[in-house]
Amino acid sequence: MCASIFVQPTVQHCNIRCMNGGTCAEDSCQCQKGYVGNHCGQPVCENGCLNGGRCVAPNRCVCTYGFTGAQCERGFLPGLPI
């Protein structure tokens, strides 16, 4: 006669919520490429944003008025550097 053995699956419980596709491992987030931070909420612009631009998504800058370009590197108003 064979004995039945029941193995309880290991369930991981996390006390934090990860954003932008990050996964929780041992109560810390492992972020997808392009995001950092405790909850993966901070996008990364690898080359940075210039002239007051702000990184809003991976490698995507939102420029301040008067600047354009992938990194907000070009001025488009008279009197601004080109």
Steps between C-alpha positions, in 0.01 A plus 500: 500500500635846405473800727366826356723801541360849456750775431382852572607735218709796607307823460691824514327787674618851429415802705577747223356569157734531203413725205584498129529123472733456796477179700518455875769276646551480876321830565698700246428581137702373209440758229462455128765660280441874482373544857661536844393581855354318798174440312636527141328835463792705366568481125861511380619719215842349431645821357308731732277794414656842441389861547246425774341206315342222704523123449141368482550153348803288413718716273221754452547861608235768524665832420444840653365774277755608242683168469457190288685181407525154652691645798364857475838597357382746234357845556236612250427857609703805395778569747523145634809287432473262209 
